[in-house]
PDB file of C-alpha atoms in Angstrom:
ATOM      1  CA  MET A  24     -14.494  17.283  15.878  1.00  0.00           C
ATOM      2  CA  PRO A  25     -14.084  18.228  19.830  1.00  0.00           C
ATOM      3  CA  GLU A  26     -14.779  15.255  22.090  1.00  0.00           C
ATOM      4  CA  LEU A  27     -15.420  15.282  25.593  1.00  0.00           C
ATOM      5  CA  PRO A  28     -12.852  17.626  27.039  1.00  0.00           C
ATOM      6  CA  GLU A  29     -13.354  20.332  24.818  1.00  0.00           C
ATOM      7  CA  VAL A  30     -16.803  20.655  25.287  1.00  0.00           C
ATOM      8  CA  GLU A  31     -16.375  20.890  28.742  1.00  0.00           C
ATOM      9  CA  ILE A  32     -14.271  23.675  28.424  1.00  0.00           C
ATOM     10  CA  VAL A  33     -16.393  25.546  26.049  1.00  0.00           C
ATOM     11  CA  ARG A  34     -19.647  24.558  28.853  1.00  0.00           C
ATOM     12  CA  GLN A  35     -16.995  26.154  31.558  1.00  0.00           C
ATOM     13  CA  SER A  36     -16.137  29.249  29.445  1.00  0.00           C
ATOM     14  CA  LEU A  37     -20.257  29.793  28.394  1.00  0.00           C
ATOM     15  CA  ASP A  38     -21.586  29.120  32.316  1.00  0.00           C
ATOM     16  CA  LYS A  39     -18.889  32.058  33.672  1.00  0.00           C
ATOM     17  CA  LYS A  40     -19.962  34.117  31.293  1.00  0.00           C
ATOM     18  CA  ILE A  41     -24.055  33.739  30.342  1.00  0.00           C
ATOM     19  CA  GLN A  42     -25.368  32.029  33.921  1.00  0.00           C
ATOM     20  CA  LYS A  43     -27.773  34.854  35.535  1.00  0.00           C
ATOM     21  CA  LYS A  44     -27.651  36.745  32.165  1.00  0.00           C
ATOM     22  CA  LYS A  45     -31.029  37.791  30.495  1.00  0.00           C
ATOM     23  CA  VAL A  46     -31.302  36.956  26.617  1.00  0.00           C
ATOM     24  CA  LYS A  47     -31.876  40.081  24.932  1.00  0.00           C
ATOM     25  CA  LYS A  48     -32.584  39.653  21.535  1.00  0.00           C
ATOM     26  CA  ILE A  49     -31.886  36.125  18.631  1.00  0.00           C
ATOM     27  CA  ILE A  50     -30.730  37.157  15.292  1.00  0.00           C
ATOM     28  CA  ILE A  51     -30.751  34.045  13.166  1.00  0.00           C
ATOM     29  CA  ARG A  52     -28.490  34.414  10.067  1.00  0.00           C
ATOM     30  CA  ASN A  53     -28.876  30.774   8.033  1.00  0.00           C
ATOM     31  CA  ARG A  54     -31.385  28.628   9.774  1.00  0.00           C
ATOM     32  CA  SER A  55     -29.702  25.491   7.445  1.00  0.00           C
ATOM     33  CA  LEU A  56     -27.917  24.148  10.117  1.00  0.00           C
ATOM     34  CA  ARG A  57     -27.614  20.147  10.662  1.00  0.00           C
ATOM     35  CA  PHE A  58     -31.401  20.625  11.839  1.00  0.00           C
ATOM     36  CA  LYS A  59     -33.076  23.144  10.423  1.00  0.00           C
ATOM     37  CA  ILE A  60     -33.715  26.038  13.563  1.00  0.00           C
ATOM     38  CA  PRO A  61     -37.356  26.339  13.630  1.00  0.00           C
ATOM     39  CA  ARG A  62     -39.034  29.444  13.355  1.00  0.00           C
ATOM     40  CA  GLY A  63     -40.140  30.066  16.880  1.00  0.00           C
ATOM     41  CA  PHE A  64     -36.390  29.813  18.393  1.00  0.00           C
ATOM     42  CA  GLU A  65     -35.927  33.293  18.693  1.00  0.00           C
ATOM     43  CA  LYS A  66     -39.089  33.666  20.440  1.00  0.00           C
ATOM     44  CA  PHE A  67     -38.561  30.876  22.778  1.00  0.00           C
ATOM     45  CA  LEU A  68     -34.849  32.081  23.689  1.00  0.00           C
ATOM     46  CA  GLU A  69     -35.662  36.180  24.254  1.00  0.00           C
ATOM     47  CA  ASN A  70     -36.293  37.414  27.073  1.00  0.00           C
ATOM     48  CA  LYS A  71     -35.528  34.422  28.653  1.00  0.00           C
ATOM     49  CA  THR A  72     -32.586  34.179  31.723  1.00  0.00           C
ATOM     50  CA  ILE A  73     -30.032  31.727  31.400  1.00  0.00           C
ATOM     51  CA  ILE A  74     -29.821  29.409  34.877  1.00  0.00           C
ATOM     52  CA  LYS A  75     -26.268  27.135  34.088  1.00  0.00           C
ATOM     53  CA  VAL A  76     -24.894  25.867  30.917  1.00  0.00           C
ATOM     54  CA  SER A  77     -24.461  21.911  31.510  1.00  0.00           C
ATOM     55  CA  ARG A  78     -23.409  19.676  28.889  1.00  0.00           C
ATOM     56  CA  PHE A  79     -24.159  15.790  28.406  1.00  0.00           C
ATOM     57  CA  SER A  80     -21.371  13.899  26.391  1.00  0.00           C
ATOM     58  CA  LYS A  81     -20.706  16.251  22.855  1.00  0.00           C
ATOM     59  CA  TYR A  82     -23.439  18.341  23.722  1.00  0.00           C
ATOM     60  CA  LEU A  83     -23.954  21.584  25.299  1.00  0.00           C
ATOM     61  CA  ILE A  84     -27.173  21.889  27.888  1.00  0.00           C
ATOM     62  CA  ILE A  85     -28.868  25.685  28.054  1.00  0.00           C
ATOM     63  CA  PHE A  86     -30.961  25.808  31.147  1.00  0.00           C
ATOM     64  CA  LEU A  87     -33.414  28.526  30.594  1.00  0.00           C
ATOM     65  CA  SER A  88     -35.365  30.032  34.023  1.00  0.00           C
ATOM     66  CA  ASN A  89     -38.908  28.758  32.553  1.00  0.00           C
ATOM     67  CA  ASN A  90     -37.667  25.407  33.084  1.00  0.00           C
ATOM     68  CA  GLN A  91     -37.098  24.930  29.482  1.00  0.00           C
ATOM     69  CA  PHE A  92     -33.411  23.828  27.714  1.00  0.00           C
ATOM     70  CA  CYS A  93     -31.250  24.566  24.492  1.00  0.00           C
ATOM     71  CA  VAL A  94     -29.201  21.797  23.438  1.00  0.00           C
ATOM     72  CA  VAL A  95     -25.835  23.157  21.396  1.00  0.00           C
ATOM     73  CA  HIS A  96     -23.923  20.403  19.498  1.00  0.00           C
ATOM     74  CA  LEU A  97     -20.649  22.147  17.324  1.00  0.00           C
ATOM     75  CA  GLY A  98     -20.145  19.425  14.855  1.00  0.00           C
ATOM     76  CA  MET A  99     -17.106  19.568  12.701  1.00  0.00           C
ATOM     77  CA  SER A 100     -16.353  22.943  12.748  1.00  0.00           C
ATOM     78  CA  GLY A 101     -19.055  24.874  15.146  1.00  0.00           C
ATOM     79  CA  THR A 102     -17.005  27.506  17.214  1.00  0.00           C
ATOM     80  CA  ILE A 103     -19.098  30.069  19.678  1.00  0.00           C
ATOM     81  CA  HIS A 104     -17.321  33.644  20.088  1.00  0.00           C
ATOM     82  CA  LEU A 105     -17.918  35.853  22.527  1.00  0.00           C
ATOM     83  CA  ILE A 106     -17.711  39.745  21.370  1.00  0.00           C
ATOM     84  CA  ASP A 107     -17.815  42.422  24.134  1.00  0.00           C
ATOM     85  CA  PHE A 108     -19.762  45.901  23.090  1.00  0.00           C
ATOM     86  CA  LYS A 109     -17.442  47.959  24.770  1.00  0.00           C
ATOM     87  CA  ASP A 110     -14.627  46.703  22.492  1.00  0.00           C
ATOM     88  CA  LYS A 111     -15.489  45.260  19.457  1.00  0.00           C
ATOM     89  CA  LYS A 112     -12.537  44.652  17.966  1.00  0.00           C
ATOM     90  CA  ASP A 113     -12.225  42.158  21.641  1.00  0.00           C
ATOM     91  CA  VAL A 114     -13.235  39.141  19.914  1.00  0.00           C
ATOM     92  CA  THR A 115     -12.751  35.536  22.233  1.00  0.00           C
ATOM     93  CA  ASN A 116     -13.358  32.453  21.193  1.00  0.00           C
ATOM     94  CA  LEU A 117     -14.515  30.475  24.048  1.00  0.00           C
ATOM     95  CA  SER A 118     -13.864  27.171  21.506  1.00  0.00           C
ATOM     96  CA  PHE A 119     -11.481  24.237  20.504  1.00  0.00           C
ATOM     97  CA  TYR A 120     -10.083  26.521  17.560  1.00  0.00           C
ATOM     98  CA  ASN A 121      -8.165  29.942  18.743  1.00  0.00           C
ATOM     99  CA  SER A 122      -8.463  32.245  15.665  1.00  0.00           C
ATOM    100  CA  PRO A 123     -10.060  34.854  16.681  1.00  0.00           C
ATOM    101  CA  PHE A 124     -11.444  35.894  13.029  1.00  0.00           C
ATOM    102  CA  LEU A 125     -15.228  35.653  12.009  1.00  0.00           C
ATOM    103  CA  PRO A 126     -15.875  35.164   8.549  1.00  0.00           C
ATOM    104  CA  LYS A 127     -19.090  36.607   8.852  1.00  0.00           C
ATOM    105  CA  LYS A 128     -20.606  34.309   6.210  1.00  0.00           C
ATOM    106  CA  HIS A 129     -20.709  31.772   8.626  1.00  0.00           C
ATOM    107  CA  ASN A 130     -21.999  34.055  11.795  1.00  0.00           C
ATOM    108  CA  HIS A 131     -25.330  31.447  11.440  1.00  0.00           C
ATOM    109  CA  VAL A 132     -26.589  32.704  15.236  1.00  0.00           C
ATOM    110  CA  GLU A 133     -26.373  35.417  17.246  1.00  0.00           C
ATOM    111  CA  ILE A 134     -27.214  35.468  20.713  1.00  0.00           C
ATOM    112  CA  ILE A 135     -27.290  39.176  22.261  1.00  0.00           C
ATOM    113  CA  PHE A 136     -27.102  40.272  25.926  1.00  0.00           C
ATOM    114  CA  ASP A 137     -26.635  43.474  27.774  1.00  0.00           C
ATOM    115  CA  ASN A 138     -23.033  44.209  26.986  1.00  0.00           C
ATOM    116  CA  PHE A 139     -21.769  41.624  25.203  1.00  0.00           C
ATOM    117  CA  LYS A 140     -22.915  38.806  22.052  1.00  0.00           C
ATOM    118  CA  VAL A 141     -22.213  35.248  21.923  1.00  0.00           C
ATOM    119  CA  ILE A 142     -21.805  34.581  18.050  1.00  0.00           C
ATOM    120  CA  TYR A 143     -22.093  31.131  17.114  1.00  0.00           C
ATOM    121  CA  ASN A 144     -19.724  30.422  13.649  1.00  0.00           C
ATOM    122  CA  ASP A 145     -19.656  26.776  11.368  1.00  0.00           C
ATOM    123  CA  PRO A 146     -18.682  26.510   8.020  1.00  0.00           C
ATOM    124  CA  ARG A 147     -19.485  23.384   7.806  1.00  0.00           C
ATOM    125  CA  ARG A 148     -22.965  23.592   9.472  1.00  0.00           C
ATOM    126  CA  PHE A 149     -22.705  20.073  10.855  1.00  0.00           C
ATOM    127  CA  GLY A 150     -23.620  21.242  14.670  1.00  0.00           C
ATOM    128  CA  PHE A 151     -27.455  22.422  15.430  1.00  0.00           C
ATOM    129  CA  PHE A 152     -29.743  24.067  18.033  1.00  0.00           C
ATOM    130  CA  GLN A 153     -32.470  22.461  19.856  1.00  0.00           C
ATOM    131  CA  ILE A 154     -35.338  23.325  21.930  1.00  0.00           C
ATOM    132  CA  ILE A 155     -36.576  21.109  24.681  1.00  0.00           C
ATOM    133  CA  GLU A 156     -39.426  22.050  26.125  1.00  0.00           C
ATOM    134  CA  ASN A 157     -39.745  20.084  29.701  1.00  0.00           C
ATOM    135  CA  ASN A 158     -37.223  17.163  31.825  1.00  0.00           C
ATOM    136  CA  ARG A 159     -38.839  14.585  30.291  1.00  0.00           C
ATOM    137  CA  ASP A 160     -37.988  15.403  26.685  1.00  0.00           C
ATOM    138  CA  LEU A 161     -34.519  16.651  27.688  1.00  0.00           C
ATOM    139  CA  LYS A 162     -33.891  12.705  28.844  1.00  0.00           C
ATOM    140  CA  LYS A 163     -35.456  11.212  25.978  1.00  0.00           C
ATOM    141  CA  ARG A 164     -33.053  13.253  24.051  1.00  0.00           C
ATOM    142  CA  PHE A 165     -30.133  11.417  25.172  1.00  0.00           C
ATOM    143  CA  ILE A 166     -31.689   7.670  25.777  1.00  0.00           C
ATOM    144  CA  HIS A 167     -29.908   6.301  23.104  1.00  0.00           C
ATOM    145  CA  LEU A 168     -26.403   7.378  24.206  1.00  0.00           C
ATOM    146  CA  GLY A 169     -24.218   5.139  26.402  1.00  0.00           C
ATOM    147  CA  PRO A 170     -23.369   6.383  29.905  1.00  0.00           C
ATOM    148  CA  GLU A 171     -20.541   9.231  29.929  1.00  0.00           C
ATOM    149  CA  PRO A 172     -17.049   7.612  31.155  1.00  0.00           C
ATOM    150  CA  PHE A 173     -17.345   9.414  34.317  1.00  0.00           C
ATOM    151  CA  ASP A 174     -20.680   7.865  35.111  1.00  0.00           C
ATOM    152  CA  ASN A 175     -20.897   4.784  38.096  1.00  0.00           C
ATOM    153  CA  LYS A 176     -22.972   3.133  35.722  1.00  0.00           C
ATOM    154  CA  PHE A 177     -20.245   2.685  33.655  1.00  0.00           C
ATOM    155  CA  ASN A 178     -18.614  -0.077  35.361  1.00  0.00           C
ATOM    156  CA  LEU A 179     -17.198  -3.875  34.944  1.00  0.00           C
ATOM    157  CA  LYS A 180     -20.784  -5.281  35.011  1.00  0.00           C
ATOM    158  CA  TYR A 181     -22.378  -2.974  32.121  1.00  0.00           C
ATOM    159  CA  PHE A 182     -18.858  -3.309  30.155  1.00  0.00           C
ATOM    160  CA  GLN A 183     -19.190  -6.941  30.063  1.00  0.00           C
ATOM    161  CA  LYS A 184     -22.660  -7.450  29.432  1.00  0.00           C
ATOM    162  CA  PHE A 185     -22.639  -5.007  26.194  1.00  0.00           C
ATOM    163  CA  ILE A 186     -19.776  -6.587  24.483  1.00  0.00           C
ATOM    164  CA  GLN A 187     -21.475 -10.177  24.978  1.00  0.00           C
ATOM    165  CA  ASN A 188     -21.745 -12.048  21.114  1.00  0.00           C
ATOM    166  CA  LYS A 189     -20.335  -8.743  19.599  1.00  0.00           C
ATOM    167  CA  SER A 190     -17.570  -9.195  17.215  1.00  0.00           C
ATOM    168  CA  LYS A 191     -16.087  -5.975  17.175  1.00  0.00           C
ATOM    169  CA  THR A 192     -12.640  -4.290  18.281  1.00  0.00           C
ATOM    170  CA  ILE A 193     -12.157  -2.208  20.830  1.00  0.00           C
ATOM    171  CA  LYS A 194     -10.998   0.348  19.492  1.00  0.00           C
ATOM    172  CA  ASP A 195     -14.558   0.814  17.378  1.00  0.00           C
ATOM    173  CA  LEU A 196     -16.335  -0.166  20.986  1.00  0.00           C
ATOM    174  CA  LEU A 197     -14.529   2.839  22.264  1.00  0.00           C
ATOM    175  CA  ILE A 198     -16.055   5.476  20.050  1.00  0.00           C
ATOM    176  CA  ASP A 199     -19.245   3.743  19.719  1.00  0.00           C
ATOM    177  CA  GLN A 200     -21.769   6.374  21.147  1.00  0.00           C
ATOM    178  CA  LYS A 201     -24.239   3.940  22.541  1.00  0.00           C
ATOM    179  CA  PHE A 202     -21.806   2.399  24.627  1.00  0.00           C
ATOM    180  CA  VAL A 203     -20.161   4.913  26.642  1.00  0.00           C
ATOM    181  CA  SER A 204     -20.601   8.549  25.076  1.00  0.00           C
ATOM    182  CA  GLY A 205     -17.811  11.388  24.360  1.00  0.00           C
ATOM    183  CA  ILE A 206     -15.052   9.489  23.780  1.00  0.00           C
ATOM    184  CA  GLY A 207     -13.705  10.221  20.373  1.00  0.00           C
ATOM    185  CA  ASN A 208     -10.785   9.141  18.086  1.00  0.00           C
ATOM    186  CA  ILE A 209      -7.612  11.207  19.950  1.00  0.00           C
ATOM    187  CA  TYR A 210      -8.546   9.843  23.469  1.00  0.00           C
ATOM    188  CA  ALA A 211      -9.675   6.112  22.471  1.00  0.00           C
ATOM    189  CA  SER A 212      -5.752   5.820  21.375  1.00  0.00           C
ATOM    190  CA  GLU A 213      -4.739   7.298  24.087  1.00  0.00           C
ATOM    191  CA  ILE A 214      -6.900   5.327  26.695  1.00  0.00           C
ATOM    192  CA  LEU A 215      -6.095   1.701  24.848  1.00  0.00           C
ATOM    193  CA  PHE A 216      -2.280   2.722  25.069  1.00  0.00           C
ATOM    194  CA  LEU A 217      -2.590   3.309  28.796  1.00  0.00           C
ATOM    195  CA  SER A 218      -4.374  -0.145  29.051  1.00  0.00           C
ATOM    196  CA  LYS A 219      -1.827  -1.901  27.106  1.00  0.00           C
ATOM    197  CA  VAL A 220      -4.595  -3.288  25.038  1.00  0.00           C
ATOM    198  CA  ASN A 221      -4.572  -3.275  20.775  1.00  0.00           C
ATOM    199  CA  PRO A 222      -6.891  -1.285  18.839  1.00  0.00           C
ATOM    200  CA  SER A 223      -8.014  -4.346  16.656  1.00  0.00           C
ATOM    201  CA  LYS A 224      -7.967  -7.078  19.269  1.00  0.00           C
ATOM    202  CA  LYS A 225     -11.866  -8.144  19.283  1.00  0.00           C
ATOM    203  CA  ILE A 226     -14.036  -7.632  22.418  1.00  0.00           C
ATOM    204  CA  LYS A 227     -14.951 -11.082  22.737  1.00  0.00           C
ATOM    205  CA  SER A 228     -11.547 -12.166  24.011  1.00  0.00           C
ATOM    206  CA  LEU A 229     -10.869  -8.867  26.083  1.00  0.00           C
ATOM    207  CA  ASN A 230     -10.147 -10.409  29.894  1.00  0.00           C
ATOM    208  CA  LYS A 231     -11.743  -8.799  32.864  1.00  0.00           C
ATOM    209  CA  LYS A 232      -8.179  -7.141  33.912  1.00  0.00           C
ATOM    210  CA  GLU A 233      -8.418  -5.926  30.431  1.00  0.00           C
ATOM    211  CA  CYS A 234     -12.072  -4.423  31.210  1.00  0.00           C
ATOM    212  CA  SER A 235     -11.143  -2.912  33.919  1.00  0.00           C
ATOM    213  CA  GLN A 236      -8.210  -0.836  33.330  1.00  0.00           C
ATOM    214  CA  ILE A 237      -9.910   0.091  30.184  1.00  0.00           C
ATOM    215  CA  ILE A 238     -12.898   1.204  32.137  1.00  0.00           C
ATOM    216  CA  SER A 239     -10.291   3.160  34.651  1.00  0.00           C
ATOM    217  CA  ASN A 240      -8.383   4.053  32.252  1.00  0.00           C
ATOM    218  CA  SER A 241     -11.215   5.940  30.568  1.00  0.00           C
ATOM    219  CA  LYS A 242     -12.253   8.456  32.938  1.00  0.00           C
ATOM    220  CA  LYS A 243      -8.489   8.853  33.858  1.00  0.00           C
ATOM    221  CA  VAL A 244      -7.210  10.168  30.373  1.00  0.00           C
ATOM    222  CA  LEU A 245     -10.350  12.318  29.915  1.00  0.00           C
ATOM    223  CA  LEU A 246      -9.879  14.201  33.793  1.00  0.00           C
ATOM    224  CA  ASN A 247      -6.225  14.851  32.684  1.00  0.00           C
ATOM    225  CA  ALA A 248      -7.383  16.162  29.390  1.00  0.00           C
ATOM    226  CA  ILE A 249     -10.100  18.521  31.250  1.00  0.00           C
ATOM    227  CA  ASN A 250      -7.556  19.292  34.007  1.00  0.00           C
ATOM    228  CA  LYS A 251      -5.097  20.525  31.047  1.00  0.00           C
ATOM    229  CA  GLY A 252      -7.450  22.194  28.733  1.00  0.00           C
ATOM    230  CA  GLY A 253      -8.161  20.316  25.982  1.00  0.00           C
ATOM    231  CA  SER A 254      -5.818  18.844  23.370  1.00  0.00           C
ATOM    232  CA  SER A 255      -4.904  21.777  20.869  1.00  0.00           C
ATOM    233  CA  ILE A 256      -4.993  19.677  17.581  1.00  0.00           C
ATOM    234  CA  ARG A 257      -6.323  22.538  15.756  1.00  0.00           C
ATOM    235  CA  ASP A 258      -5.298  25.580  17.995  1.00  0.00           C
ATOM    236  CA  PHE A 259      -8.175  25.107  20.226  1.00  0.00           C
ATOM    237  CA  LYS A 260      -7.568  27.264  23.545  1.00  0.00           C
ATOM    238  CA  ASN A 261      -9.047  26.738  26.777  1.00  0.00           C
ATOM    239  CA  THR A 262     -11.179  29.642  28.770  1.00  0.00           C
ATOM    240  CA  ASP A 263      -8.485  32.099  29.520  1.00  0.00           C
ATOM    241  CA  GLY A 264      -7.379  32.030  26.321  1.00  0.00           C
ATOM    242  CA  SER A 265      -4.476  29.828  26.956  1.00  0.00           C
ATOM    243  CA  LYS A 266      -3.493  27.261  24.615  1.00  0.00           C
ATOM    244  CA  GLY A 267      -4.865  23.461  25.681  1.00  0.00           C
ATOM    245  CA  GLY A 268      -1.979  21.359  27.089  1.00  0.00           C
ATOM    246  CA  PHE A 269      -3.368  17.960  26.883  1.00  0.00           C
ATOM    247  CA  GLN A 270      -1.481  17.594  22.776  1.00  0.00           C
ATOM    248  CA  ASP A 271       1.610  17.455  25.135  1.00  0.00           C
ATOM    249  CA  SER A 272       0.966  14.498  26.921  1.00  0.00           C
ATOM    250  CA  PHE A 273      -0.263  12.729  24.156  1.00  0.00           C
ATOM    251  CA  LYS A 274       1.471   9.087  23.972  1.00  0.00           C
ATOM    252  CA  VAL A 275       0.501   7.738  21.035  1.00  0.00           C
ATOM    253  CA  TYR A 276      -1.587   9.825  18.719  1.00  0.00           C
ATOM    254  CA  GLN A 277      -0.298  11.481  16.224  1.00  0.00           C
ATOM    255  CA  ARG A 278       2.938  10.206  16.849  1.00  0.00           C
ATOM    256  CA  GLU A 279       3.384   7.717  13.824  1.00  0.00           C
ATOM    257  CA  GLY A 280       7.492   6.338  13.431  1.00  0.00           C
ATOM    258  CA  GLU A 281       8.297   8.105  17.051  1.00  0.00           C
ATOM    259  CA  CYS A 282       9.474   6.299  19.422  1.00  0.00           C
ATOM    260  CA  CYS A 283       7.220   4.344  22.630  1.00  0.00           C
ATOM    261  CA  LYS A 284       7.234   6.637  25.491  1.00  0.00           C
ATOM    262  CA  ARG A 285       6.480   3.712  28.335  1.00  0.00           C
ATOM    263  CA  PHE A 286       9.900   3.134  30.769  1.00  0.00           C
ATOM    264  CA  ASN A 287      11.835   0.419  29.065  1.00  0.00           C
ATOM    265  CA  CYS A 288       9.699   0.252  26.000  1.00  0.00           C
ATOM    266  CA  ASP A 289      11.905  -0.544  22.568  1.00  0.00           C
ATOM    267  CA  GLY A 290       8.424  -0.021  20.454  1.00  0.00           C
ATOM    268  CA  ILE A 291       7.850   1.998  17.437  1.00  0.00           C
ATOM    269  CA  ILE A 292       4.307   4.050  17.066  1.00  0.00           C
ATOM    270  CA  ILE A 293       2.389   2.204  14.502  1.00  0.00           C
ATOM    271  CA  LYS A 294      -0.608   4.316  12.121  1.00  0.00           C
ATOM    272  CA  LYS A 295      -3.373   1.951  11.508  1.00  0.00           C
ATOM    273  CA  VAL A 296      -7.145   2.475  10.031  1.00  0.00           C
ATOM    274  CA  ILE A 297      -9.853   0.804  12.597  1.00  0.00           C
ATOM    275  CA  ALA A 298     -13.881   1.777  11.480  1.00  0.00           C
ATOM    276  CA  HIS A 299     -12.656   3.976   9.179  1.00  0.00           C
ATOM    277  CA  ARG A 300     -10.207   6.680  11.696  1.00  0.00           C
ATOM    278  CA  SER A 301      -6.698   6.509  11.782  1.00  0.00           C
ATOM    279  CA  THR A 302      -5.497   4.761  14.816  1.00  0.00           C
ATOM    280  CA  PHE A 303      -2.243   4.916  16.770  1.00  0.00           C
ATOM    281  CA  PHE A 304      -0.378   2.629  19.096  1.00  0.00           C
ATOM    282  CA  CYS A 305       2.836   0.959  19.783  1.00  0.00           C
ATOM    283  CA  ASN A 306       4.354  -2.117  17.889  1.00  0.00           C
ATOM    284  CA  TYR A 307       5.837  -3.833  21.397  1.00  0.00           C
ATOM    285  CA  CYS A 308       3.555  -3.063  24.308  1.00  0.00           C
ATOM    286  CA  GLN A 309       0.607  -3.221  22.714  1.00  0.00           C
ATOM    287  CA  ASN A 310       0.979  -5.995  20.230  1.00  0.00           C
ATOM    288  CA  LYS A 311      -1.550  -8.844  22.449  1.00  0.00           C
TER     289      LYS A 311
END
């Protein structure tokens, strides 16, 4: 599943291409995604102009000309592709898998503009499209989620208040979207390495310095990943078709058995399952 940096790259791609463009037609080939696409979806989008494509956490938000919205989630395997009508062989994948090949049976939604169309392809069908009628409902849609790592609300006071009387591990906390939105398995491991915190550490035992480091490093790691075009774990490519570069900067993720990259550290990267997810950390500099 894409995390915040990968979804941000998709957002940039879409926004660049469809902003100020008018939707000519919607074709629904399969309504049975995670949530069934409503019957009125075509009418809702057709003849609307796209104002911009925004994002919250791992959700894309398409702003429409009538002050309504379409929320898109890519799920586990959803990808967004662009086909230029002038050259139908020119298929661009705007998402986190770079393969341009589209098994047609998984092309569930087509959004058609004047000179091109955008295709939503999703083999596992865990993604979804959702109609949002107004600003109030848009705010309510995300009220169950915590702030993004870049939000000023994600601060020491918030952190320490949230972890009171809780016994989960810090790794489990970082991927809890009710605590902070957008961090997933990959970046949680990288953030904790940079913070020198063991992912198995109970949050009730975190000190003030460790909390502050985790907050700061969450912003640092995710911003670095965005600047490098995301992580190409499974052939993710960024807006210009180049491979994402953050995977070349991984300190621990998928480096089990390799030497720690921290200067003057003789540790080895260990893999451990925490909260049912593979977690990577150094057995020396993250041993506390």
